[in-house]
Coordinates of C-alpha atoms in Angstrom, one line a residue:
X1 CA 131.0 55.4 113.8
X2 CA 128.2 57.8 115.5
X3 CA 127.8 59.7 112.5
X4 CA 127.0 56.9 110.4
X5 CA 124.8 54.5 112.9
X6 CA 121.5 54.8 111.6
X7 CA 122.3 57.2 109.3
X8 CA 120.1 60.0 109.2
X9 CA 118.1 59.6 112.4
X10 CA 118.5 62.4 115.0
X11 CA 121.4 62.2 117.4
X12 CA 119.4 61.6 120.6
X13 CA 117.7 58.8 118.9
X14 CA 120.8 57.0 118.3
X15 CA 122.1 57.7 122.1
X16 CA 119.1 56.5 123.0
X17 CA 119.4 53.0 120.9
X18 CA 122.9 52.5 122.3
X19 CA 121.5 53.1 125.7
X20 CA 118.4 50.5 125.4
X21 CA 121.5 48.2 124.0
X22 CA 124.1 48.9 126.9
X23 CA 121.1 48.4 129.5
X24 CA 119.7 45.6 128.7
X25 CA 122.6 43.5 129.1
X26 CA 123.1 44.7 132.8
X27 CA 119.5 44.2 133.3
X28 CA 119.4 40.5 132.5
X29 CA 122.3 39.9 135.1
X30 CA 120.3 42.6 137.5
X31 CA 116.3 41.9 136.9
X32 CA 116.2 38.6 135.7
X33 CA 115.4 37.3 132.0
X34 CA 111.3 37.7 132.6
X35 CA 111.7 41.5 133.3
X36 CA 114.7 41.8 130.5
X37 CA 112.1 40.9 128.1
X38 CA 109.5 42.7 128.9
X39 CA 111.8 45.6 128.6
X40 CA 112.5 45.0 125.3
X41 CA 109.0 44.6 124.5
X42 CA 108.9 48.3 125.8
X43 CA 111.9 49.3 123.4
X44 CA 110.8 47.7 120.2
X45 CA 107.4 49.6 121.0
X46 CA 109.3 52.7 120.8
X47 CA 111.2 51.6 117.9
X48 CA 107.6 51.3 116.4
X49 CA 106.7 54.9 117.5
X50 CA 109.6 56.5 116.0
X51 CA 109.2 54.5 112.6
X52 CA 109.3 58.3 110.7
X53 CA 112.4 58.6 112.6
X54 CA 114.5 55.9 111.4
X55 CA 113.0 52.7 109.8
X56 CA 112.5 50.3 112.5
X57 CA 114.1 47.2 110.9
X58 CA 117.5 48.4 112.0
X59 CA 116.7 49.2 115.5
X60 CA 113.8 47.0 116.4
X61 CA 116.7 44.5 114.3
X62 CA 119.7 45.1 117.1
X63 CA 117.2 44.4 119.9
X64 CA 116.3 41.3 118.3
X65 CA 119.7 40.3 117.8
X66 CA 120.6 40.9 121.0
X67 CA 117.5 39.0 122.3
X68 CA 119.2 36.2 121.0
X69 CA 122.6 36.7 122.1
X70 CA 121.4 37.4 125.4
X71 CA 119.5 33.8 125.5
X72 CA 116.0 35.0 126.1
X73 CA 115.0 33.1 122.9
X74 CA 116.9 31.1 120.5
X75 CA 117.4 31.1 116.9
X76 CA 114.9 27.9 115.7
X77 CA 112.2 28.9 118.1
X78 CA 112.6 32.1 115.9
X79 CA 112.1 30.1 113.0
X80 CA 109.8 28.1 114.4
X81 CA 108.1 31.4 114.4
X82 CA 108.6 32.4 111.1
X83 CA 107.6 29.0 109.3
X84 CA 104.1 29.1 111.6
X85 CA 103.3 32.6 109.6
X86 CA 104.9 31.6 106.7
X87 CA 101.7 32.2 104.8
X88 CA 101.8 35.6 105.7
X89 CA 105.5 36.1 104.4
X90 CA 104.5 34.6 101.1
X91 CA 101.7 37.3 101.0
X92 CA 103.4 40.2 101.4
X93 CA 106.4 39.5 99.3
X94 CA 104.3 38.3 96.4
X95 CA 100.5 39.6 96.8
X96 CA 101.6 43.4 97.5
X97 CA 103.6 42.7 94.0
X98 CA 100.7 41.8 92.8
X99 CA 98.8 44.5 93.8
X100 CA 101.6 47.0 91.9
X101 CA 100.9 45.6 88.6
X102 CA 97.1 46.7 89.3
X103 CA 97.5 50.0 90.3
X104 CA 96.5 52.0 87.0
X105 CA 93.4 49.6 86.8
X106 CA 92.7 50.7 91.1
X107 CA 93.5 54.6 89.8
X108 CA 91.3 54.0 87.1
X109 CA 88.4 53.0 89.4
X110 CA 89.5 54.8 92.2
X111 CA 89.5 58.6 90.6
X112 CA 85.9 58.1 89.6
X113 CA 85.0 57.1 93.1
X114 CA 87.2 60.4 94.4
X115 CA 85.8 63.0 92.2
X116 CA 81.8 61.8 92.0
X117 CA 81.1 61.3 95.2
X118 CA 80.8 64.8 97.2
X119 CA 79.9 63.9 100.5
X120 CA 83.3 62.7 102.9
X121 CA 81.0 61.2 105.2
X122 CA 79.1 58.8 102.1
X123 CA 82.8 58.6 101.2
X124 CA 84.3 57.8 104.8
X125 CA 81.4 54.9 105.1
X126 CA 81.5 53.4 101.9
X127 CA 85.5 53.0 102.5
X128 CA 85.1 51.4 105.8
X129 CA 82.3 49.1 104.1
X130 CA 84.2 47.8 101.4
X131 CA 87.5 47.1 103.4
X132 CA 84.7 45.5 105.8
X133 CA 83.3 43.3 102.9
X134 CA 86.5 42.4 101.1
X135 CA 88.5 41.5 104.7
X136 CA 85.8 39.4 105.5
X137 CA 85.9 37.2 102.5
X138 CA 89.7 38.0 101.5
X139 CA 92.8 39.4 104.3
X140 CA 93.9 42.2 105.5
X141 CA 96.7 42.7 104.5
X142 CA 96.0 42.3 100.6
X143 CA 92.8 45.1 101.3
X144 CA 95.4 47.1 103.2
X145 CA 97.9 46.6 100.2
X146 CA 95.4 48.2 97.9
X147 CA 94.1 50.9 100.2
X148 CA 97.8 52.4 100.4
X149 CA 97.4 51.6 96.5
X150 CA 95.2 53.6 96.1
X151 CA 96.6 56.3 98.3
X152 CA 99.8 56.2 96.8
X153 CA 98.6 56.6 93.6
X154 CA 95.7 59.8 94.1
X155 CA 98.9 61.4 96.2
X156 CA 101.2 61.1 93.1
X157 CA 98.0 62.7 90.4
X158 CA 98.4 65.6 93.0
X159 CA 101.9 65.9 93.3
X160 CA 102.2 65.1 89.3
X161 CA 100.1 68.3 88.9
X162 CA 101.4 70.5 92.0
X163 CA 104.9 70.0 90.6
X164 CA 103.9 70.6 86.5
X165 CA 103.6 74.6 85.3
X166 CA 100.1 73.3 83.7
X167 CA 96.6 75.2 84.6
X168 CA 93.7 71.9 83.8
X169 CA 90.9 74.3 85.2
X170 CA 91.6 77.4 83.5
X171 CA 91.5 79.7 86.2
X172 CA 94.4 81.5 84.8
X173 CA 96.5 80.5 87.9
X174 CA 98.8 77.7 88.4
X175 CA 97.6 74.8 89.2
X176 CA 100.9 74.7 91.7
X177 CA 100.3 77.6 93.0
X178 CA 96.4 76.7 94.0
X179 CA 97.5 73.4 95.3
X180 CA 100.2 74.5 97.4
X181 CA 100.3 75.3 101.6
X182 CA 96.9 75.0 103.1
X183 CA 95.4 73.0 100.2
X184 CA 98.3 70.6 100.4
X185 CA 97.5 70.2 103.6
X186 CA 94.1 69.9 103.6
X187 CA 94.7 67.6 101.1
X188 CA 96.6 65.0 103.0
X189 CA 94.6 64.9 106.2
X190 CA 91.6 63.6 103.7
X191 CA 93.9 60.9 102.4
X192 CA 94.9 60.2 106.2
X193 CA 91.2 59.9 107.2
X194 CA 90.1 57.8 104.3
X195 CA 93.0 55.4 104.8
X196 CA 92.4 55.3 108.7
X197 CA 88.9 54.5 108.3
X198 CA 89.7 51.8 105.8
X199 CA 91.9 50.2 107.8
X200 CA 89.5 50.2 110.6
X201 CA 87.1 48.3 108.5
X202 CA 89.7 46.0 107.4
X203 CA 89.1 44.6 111.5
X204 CA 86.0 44.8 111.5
X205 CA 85.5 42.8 108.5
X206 CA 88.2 40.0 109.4
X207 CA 86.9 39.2 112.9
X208 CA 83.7 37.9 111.4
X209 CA 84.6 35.3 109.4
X210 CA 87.2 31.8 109.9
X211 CA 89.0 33.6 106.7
X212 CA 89.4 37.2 107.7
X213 CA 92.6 37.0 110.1
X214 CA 95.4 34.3 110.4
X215 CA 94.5 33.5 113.8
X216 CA 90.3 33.2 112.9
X217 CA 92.1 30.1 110.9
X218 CA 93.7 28.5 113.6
X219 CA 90.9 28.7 116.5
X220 CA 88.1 27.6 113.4
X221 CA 90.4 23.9 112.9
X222 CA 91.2 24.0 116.7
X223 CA 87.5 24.1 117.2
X224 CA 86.5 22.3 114.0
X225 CA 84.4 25.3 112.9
X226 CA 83.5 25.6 108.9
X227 CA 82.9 29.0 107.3
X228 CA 79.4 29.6 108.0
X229 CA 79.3 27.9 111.7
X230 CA 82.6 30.4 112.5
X231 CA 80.2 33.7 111.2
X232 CA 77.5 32.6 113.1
X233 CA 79.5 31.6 116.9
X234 CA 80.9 34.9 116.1
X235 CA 77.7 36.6 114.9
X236 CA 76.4 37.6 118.2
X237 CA 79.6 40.0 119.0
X238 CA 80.6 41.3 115.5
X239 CA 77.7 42.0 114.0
X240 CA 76.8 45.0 116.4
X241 CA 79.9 45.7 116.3
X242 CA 80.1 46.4 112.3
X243 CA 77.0 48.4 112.5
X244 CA 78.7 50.4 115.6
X245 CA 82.0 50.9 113.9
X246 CA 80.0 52.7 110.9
X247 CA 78.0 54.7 113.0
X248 CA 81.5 55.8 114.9
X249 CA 82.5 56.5 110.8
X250 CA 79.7 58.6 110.6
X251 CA 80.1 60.4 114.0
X252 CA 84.0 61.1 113.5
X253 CA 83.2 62.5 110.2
X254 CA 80.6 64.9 111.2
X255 CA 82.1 66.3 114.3
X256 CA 85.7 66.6 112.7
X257 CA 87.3 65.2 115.8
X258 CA 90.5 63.0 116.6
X259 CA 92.1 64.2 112.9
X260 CA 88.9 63.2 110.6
X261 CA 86.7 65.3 108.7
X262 CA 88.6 67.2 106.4
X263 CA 87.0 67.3 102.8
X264 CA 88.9 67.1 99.6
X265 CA 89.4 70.8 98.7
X266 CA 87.3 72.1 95.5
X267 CA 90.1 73.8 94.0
X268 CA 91.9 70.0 94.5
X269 CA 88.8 68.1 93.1
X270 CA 88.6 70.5 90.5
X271 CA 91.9 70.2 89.1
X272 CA 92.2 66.2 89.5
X273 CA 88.8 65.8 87.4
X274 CA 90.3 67.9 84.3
X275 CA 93.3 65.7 84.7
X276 CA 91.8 62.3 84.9
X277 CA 89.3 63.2 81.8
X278 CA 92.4 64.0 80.1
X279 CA 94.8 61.2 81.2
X280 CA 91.4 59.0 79.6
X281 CA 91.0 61.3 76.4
X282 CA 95.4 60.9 75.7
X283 CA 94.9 57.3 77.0
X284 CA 96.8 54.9 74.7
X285 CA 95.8 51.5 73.0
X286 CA 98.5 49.8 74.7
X287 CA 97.4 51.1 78.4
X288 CA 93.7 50.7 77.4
X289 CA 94.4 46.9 76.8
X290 CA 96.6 46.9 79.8
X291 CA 93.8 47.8 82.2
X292 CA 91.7 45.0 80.6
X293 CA 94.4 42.8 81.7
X294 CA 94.4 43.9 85.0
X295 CA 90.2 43.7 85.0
X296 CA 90.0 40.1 84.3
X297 CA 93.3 39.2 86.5
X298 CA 91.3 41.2 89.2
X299 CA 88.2 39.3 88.7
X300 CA 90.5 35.6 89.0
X301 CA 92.3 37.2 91.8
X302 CA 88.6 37.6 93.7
X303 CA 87.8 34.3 92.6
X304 CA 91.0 32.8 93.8
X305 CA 91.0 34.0 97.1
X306 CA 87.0 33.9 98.2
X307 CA 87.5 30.1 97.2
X308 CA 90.6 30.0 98.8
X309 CA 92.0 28.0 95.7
X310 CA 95.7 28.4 97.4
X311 CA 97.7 29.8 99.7
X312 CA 97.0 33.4 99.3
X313 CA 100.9 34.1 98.4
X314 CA 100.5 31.2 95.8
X315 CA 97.9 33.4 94.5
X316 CA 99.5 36.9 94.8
X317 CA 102.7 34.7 92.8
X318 CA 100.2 33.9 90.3
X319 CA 98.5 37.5 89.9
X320 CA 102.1 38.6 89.0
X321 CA 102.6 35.8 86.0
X322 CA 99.3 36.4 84.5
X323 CA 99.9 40.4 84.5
X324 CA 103.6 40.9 83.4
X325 CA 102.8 37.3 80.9
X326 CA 100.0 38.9 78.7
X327 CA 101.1 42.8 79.6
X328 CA 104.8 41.9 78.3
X329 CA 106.4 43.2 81.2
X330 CA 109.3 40.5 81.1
X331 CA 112.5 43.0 81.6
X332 CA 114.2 41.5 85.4
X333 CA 114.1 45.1 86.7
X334 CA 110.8 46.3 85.6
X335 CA 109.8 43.4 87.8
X336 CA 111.6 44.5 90.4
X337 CA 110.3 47.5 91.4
X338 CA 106.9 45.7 92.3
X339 CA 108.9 44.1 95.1
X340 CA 110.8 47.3 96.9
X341 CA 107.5 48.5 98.7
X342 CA 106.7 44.7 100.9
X343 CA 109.8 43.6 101.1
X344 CA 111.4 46.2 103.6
X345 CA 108.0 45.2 105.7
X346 CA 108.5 41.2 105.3
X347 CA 112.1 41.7 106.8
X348 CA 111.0 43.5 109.6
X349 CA 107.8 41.1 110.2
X350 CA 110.9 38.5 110.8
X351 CA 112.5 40.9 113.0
X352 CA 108.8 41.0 115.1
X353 CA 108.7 37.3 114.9
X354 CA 112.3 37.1 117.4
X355 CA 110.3 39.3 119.6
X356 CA 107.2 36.8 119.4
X357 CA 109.3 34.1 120.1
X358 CA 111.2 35.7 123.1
X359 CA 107.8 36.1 124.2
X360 CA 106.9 32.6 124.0
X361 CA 110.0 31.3 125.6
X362 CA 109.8 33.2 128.5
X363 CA 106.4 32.6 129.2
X364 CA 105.6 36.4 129.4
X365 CA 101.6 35.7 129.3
X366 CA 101.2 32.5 131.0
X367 CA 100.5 34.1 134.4
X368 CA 97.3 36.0 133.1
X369 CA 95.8 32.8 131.4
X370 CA 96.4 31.0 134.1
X371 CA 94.8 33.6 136.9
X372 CA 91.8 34.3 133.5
X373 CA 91.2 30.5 134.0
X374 CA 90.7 30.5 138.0
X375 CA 88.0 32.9 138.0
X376 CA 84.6 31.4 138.0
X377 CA 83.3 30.2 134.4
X378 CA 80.8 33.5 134.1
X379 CA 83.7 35.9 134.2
X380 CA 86.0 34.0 132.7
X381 CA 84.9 35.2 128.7
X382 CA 85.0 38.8 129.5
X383 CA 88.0 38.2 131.4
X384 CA 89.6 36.5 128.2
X385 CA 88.2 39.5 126.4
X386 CA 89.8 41.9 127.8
X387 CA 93.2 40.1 128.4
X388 CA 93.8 39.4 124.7
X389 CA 92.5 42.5 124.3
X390 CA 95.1 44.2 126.0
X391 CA 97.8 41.7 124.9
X392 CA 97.2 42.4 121.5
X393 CA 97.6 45.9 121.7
X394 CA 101.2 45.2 122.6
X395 CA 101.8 42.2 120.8
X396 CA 101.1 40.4 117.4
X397 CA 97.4 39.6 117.8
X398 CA 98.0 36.4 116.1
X399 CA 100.3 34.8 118.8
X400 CA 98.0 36.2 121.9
X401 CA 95.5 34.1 120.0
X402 CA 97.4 30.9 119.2
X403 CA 99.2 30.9 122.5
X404 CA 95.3 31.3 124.5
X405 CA 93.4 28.8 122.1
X406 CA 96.8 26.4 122.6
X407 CA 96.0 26.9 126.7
X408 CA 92.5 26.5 126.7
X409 CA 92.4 23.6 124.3
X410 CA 94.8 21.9 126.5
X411 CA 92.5 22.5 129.7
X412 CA 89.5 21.5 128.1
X413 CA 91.5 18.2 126.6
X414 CA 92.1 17.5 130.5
X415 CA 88.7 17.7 131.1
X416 CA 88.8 21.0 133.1
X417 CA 86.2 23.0 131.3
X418 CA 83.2 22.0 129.3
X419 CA 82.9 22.1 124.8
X420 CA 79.9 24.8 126.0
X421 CA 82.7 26.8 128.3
X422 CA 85.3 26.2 125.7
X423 CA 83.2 27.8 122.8
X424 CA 82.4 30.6 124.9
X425 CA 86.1 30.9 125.1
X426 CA 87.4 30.9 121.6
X427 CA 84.4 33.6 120.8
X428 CA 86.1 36.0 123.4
X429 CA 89.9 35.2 122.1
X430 CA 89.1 35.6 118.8
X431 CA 86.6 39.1 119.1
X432 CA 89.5 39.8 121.6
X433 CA 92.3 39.8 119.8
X434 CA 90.8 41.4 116.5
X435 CA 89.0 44.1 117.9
X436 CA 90.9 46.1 120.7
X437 CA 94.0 45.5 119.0
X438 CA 93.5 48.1 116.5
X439 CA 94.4 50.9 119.4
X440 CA 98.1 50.5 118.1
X441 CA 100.3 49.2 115.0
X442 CA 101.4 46.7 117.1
X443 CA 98.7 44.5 117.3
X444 CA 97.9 44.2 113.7
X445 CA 99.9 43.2 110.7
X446 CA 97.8 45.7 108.2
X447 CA 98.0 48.9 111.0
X448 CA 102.3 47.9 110.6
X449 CA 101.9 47.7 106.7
X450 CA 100.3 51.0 106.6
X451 CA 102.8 52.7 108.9
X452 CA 105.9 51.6 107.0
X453 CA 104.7 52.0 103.9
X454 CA 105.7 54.3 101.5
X455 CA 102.2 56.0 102.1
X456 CA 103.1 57.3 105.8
X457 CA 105.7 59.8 105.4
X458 CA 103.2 61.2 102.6
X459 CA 100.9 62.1 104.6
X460 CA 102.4 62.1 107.6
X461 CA 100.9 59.4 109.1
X462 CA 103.5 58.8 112.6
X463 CA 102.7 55.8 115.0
X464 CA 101.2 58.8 117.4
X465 CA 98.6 60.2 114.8
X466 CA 98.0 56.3 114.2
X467 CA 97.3 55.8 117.4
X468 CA 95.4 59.4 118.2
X469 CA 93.1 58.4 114.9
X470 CA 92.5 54.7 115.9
X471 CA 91.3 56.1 119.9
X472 CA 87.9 56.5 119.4
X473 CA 87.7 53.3 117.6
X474 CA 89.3 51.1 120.3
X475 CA 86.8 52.9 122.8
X476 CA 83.7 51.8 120.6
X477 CA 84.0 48.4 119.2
X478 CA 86.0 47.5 122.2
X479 CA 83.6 48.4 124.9
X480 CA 80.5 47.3 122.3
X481 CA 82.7 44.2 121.9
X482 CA 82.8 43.6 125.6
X483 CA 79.2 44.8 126.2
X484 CA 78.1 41.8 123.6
X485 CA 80.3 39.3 125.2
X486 CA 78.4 39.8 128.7
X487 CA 75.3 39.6 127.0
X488 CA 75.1 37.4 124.5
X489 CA 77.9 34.6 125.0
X490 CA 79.1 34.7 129.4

């Protein structure tokens, strides 16, 4: 049975899993249910860290199974869970399918943008900039989805070329040969930059506006906020912060630190040019008409989701008809390859939802809102800053913000704090949880995409270089975050 329990995973790993299983049940009759659960927060955390290990849906899975067993949470508070985010379930299973069928069209764009523009650090910006732009006005996650897109796709011109016995420069040498070892490697910490920084910006751009994140959602209706009121309560705090987060962009990129700064090497952007002005000169009438497809589909896609036509799932479902309908992609399994990248994700998004829910039930936060809301009323939003902050770094940001806003609305329904105090208050929770919480995977949904994904093992991208890459960021915009709270809303 040992050699076959999470197959491939090393054999101290497993031990360790059967130990975290074993434990836990002689905890709850030891420690109590409050400390039980916070243990498991610890495991799945490590579950998390080890996700190049063995894929965490099977053992972040068992703990959540035996979360239930165990009582600290029950099945329909589960999926109570679940069908509060179903919106976000219906993205990922049919917007990242979406995003599949787009994928020659993102190349397309994408290879230009690689091979014209010299400078990493103009590069590195204009990455964080437009995940900034589009977050802001789309999600996350669907800018995430097309970042590892894009990734995905320049990582697979390499490897198309490193594994062909083709020379596209001329040189006389392999192109194999020149792209091999130190190239190769040089070659995947640039990827691992770019995609760092864009997911970066991907934060920066969704705290500013009700759209950007899940939770901005729920604290704009439980406020009664509309789009442009949201951007400008939250103005104050994530504007500086934007402008700081580019400058760190800048910064990282110039002194090569924390894993950034390596360029694309020349013998690299060399070889991918004469490819991709070959790949347009061979290009088909079929593929050409294809990418037209995608362009206008793109274009309603943009449309759809800054007018926020639908759900965006609904919309991701719809990207998928209008592609495969007028591209004739109608065969059941040529379809279903768009779905193998999310769907491994969406189940363990579930599995993170038991853990949310355990969370909930056991009332694992209420102590810190509850000693955030005795301190006097000038302390109290930098207090709620850091909290959810903190919180969200170990959590789902989205429930440390629903379970706050739900606390504070209640207390300020009871007449215990003022609308002025309780504005003030949903500024902090909502620059709180978006900001800080991109020191780990943990805290946000597109930071977990990214490490799951298909993309990660690539470029080996582990939850420890996640979280190495992502330090100087949660310094900055965290502590610029805080600084602007003090300042400008306390």
């Amino acid at each position: 049975m040992l050699k076959y329990f999470l197959g491939q995973s090393p054999t101290w790993y497993k031990y360790t899993i059967l130990a975290f299983l074993i434990f836990n049940v002689i905890s709850l009759f030891t420690l109590g249910p409050v400390v039980t659960a916070w243990i498991i927060i610890l495991e799945f955390i490590f579950t998390l860290a080890l996700a190049l290990k063995c894929y965490p849906l099977q053992s972040g899975g068992l703990l959540a199974i035996q979360a239930i067993a165990l009582g600290l949470t029950t099945p329909k508070h589960a999926y109570q869970e679940v069908a509060a985010n179903l919106e976000v379930i219906l993205l990922l299973v049919f917007m990242v399918a979406g995003i599949y069928f787009m994928k020659p069209l993102i190349m397309y764009i994408f290879s230009k943008v690689f091979t014209r523009i010299k400078s990493k650090i103009l590069l590195s910006v204009l990455f964080v900039s437009i995940s900034a732009v589009l977050s802001a006005f789309l999600d996350a996650l669907t800018v995430t989805a097309v970042l590892i897109s894009v990734a995905v796709g320049f990582y697979g011109v390499y490897h198309k070329i490193h594994s062909s016995s083709k020379d596209y420069d001329g040189d006389g040498v392999l192109d194999r040969e020149e792209l091999s070892g130190e190239t190769l490697e040089e070659f995947r910490s640039f990827l691992r930059s770019l995609i760092m920084h864009g997911v970066v910006g991907t934060a920066l751009g969704g705290v500013m506006t009700i759209v950007g994140e899940p939770q901005n959602l729920l604290i704009g209706e439980r406020m009664g906020w509309e789009f442009i009121e949201f951007f400008i309560k939250m103005s104050p705090v994530t504007i500086p912060v934007f402008f700081v987060g580019i400058l760190t962009t800048i910064l990282l990129e110039k002194f090569r630190v924390f894993g950034y700064g390596a360029q694309l090497p020349d013998v690299a952007r060399e070889i991918i040019e004469k490819y991709t002005e070959e790949a347009d000169a061979t290009r088909s009438a079929k593929e050409k008409y294809g990418l037209k497809v995608q362009a206008v589909c793109g274009i309603l896609l943009i449309f759809g989701l800054a007018f926020h036509l639908a759900p965006v799932g609904f919309i991701g479902l719809a990207l998928i008809i209008l592609q495969t309908a007028f591209m004739g992609i109608v065969d059941e399994h040529a379809l279903g390859h768009a779905f193998e990248e999310a769907l491994p994700f969406t189940a363990l998004l579930v599995v993170f939802f038991v853990i949310v829910a355990m969370i909930h039930d056991q009332h694992l936060f209420k102590p810190i809102i509850d000693w955030a809301l005795s301190l006097p009323t000038g302390q109290q939003p930098a207090m709620f800053y850091v909290a959810n902050g903190i919180l969200s770094m170990i959590s789902d940001n989205v429930f440390v913000a629903t379970v706050y806003i739900g606390e504070v609305k209640e207390v300020f329904d009871n007449g215990g704090i003022s609308r002025e105090q309780f504005e003030k208050l949903a500024i902090a929770i909502n620059t709180g949880t978006n900001l800080p919480s991109v020191a780990t995977p943990n805290g946000q949904a597109a930071f977990l995409f990214l490490l799951t994904s298909a993309l990660a093992p690539l470029i080996n991208l582990s939850y420890m270089k996640m979280v190495k890459m992502a330090f100087p960021y949660t310094i900055v915009l965290g502590l610029i975050g805080l600084l602007c709270i003090n300042l400008f809303i306390a």
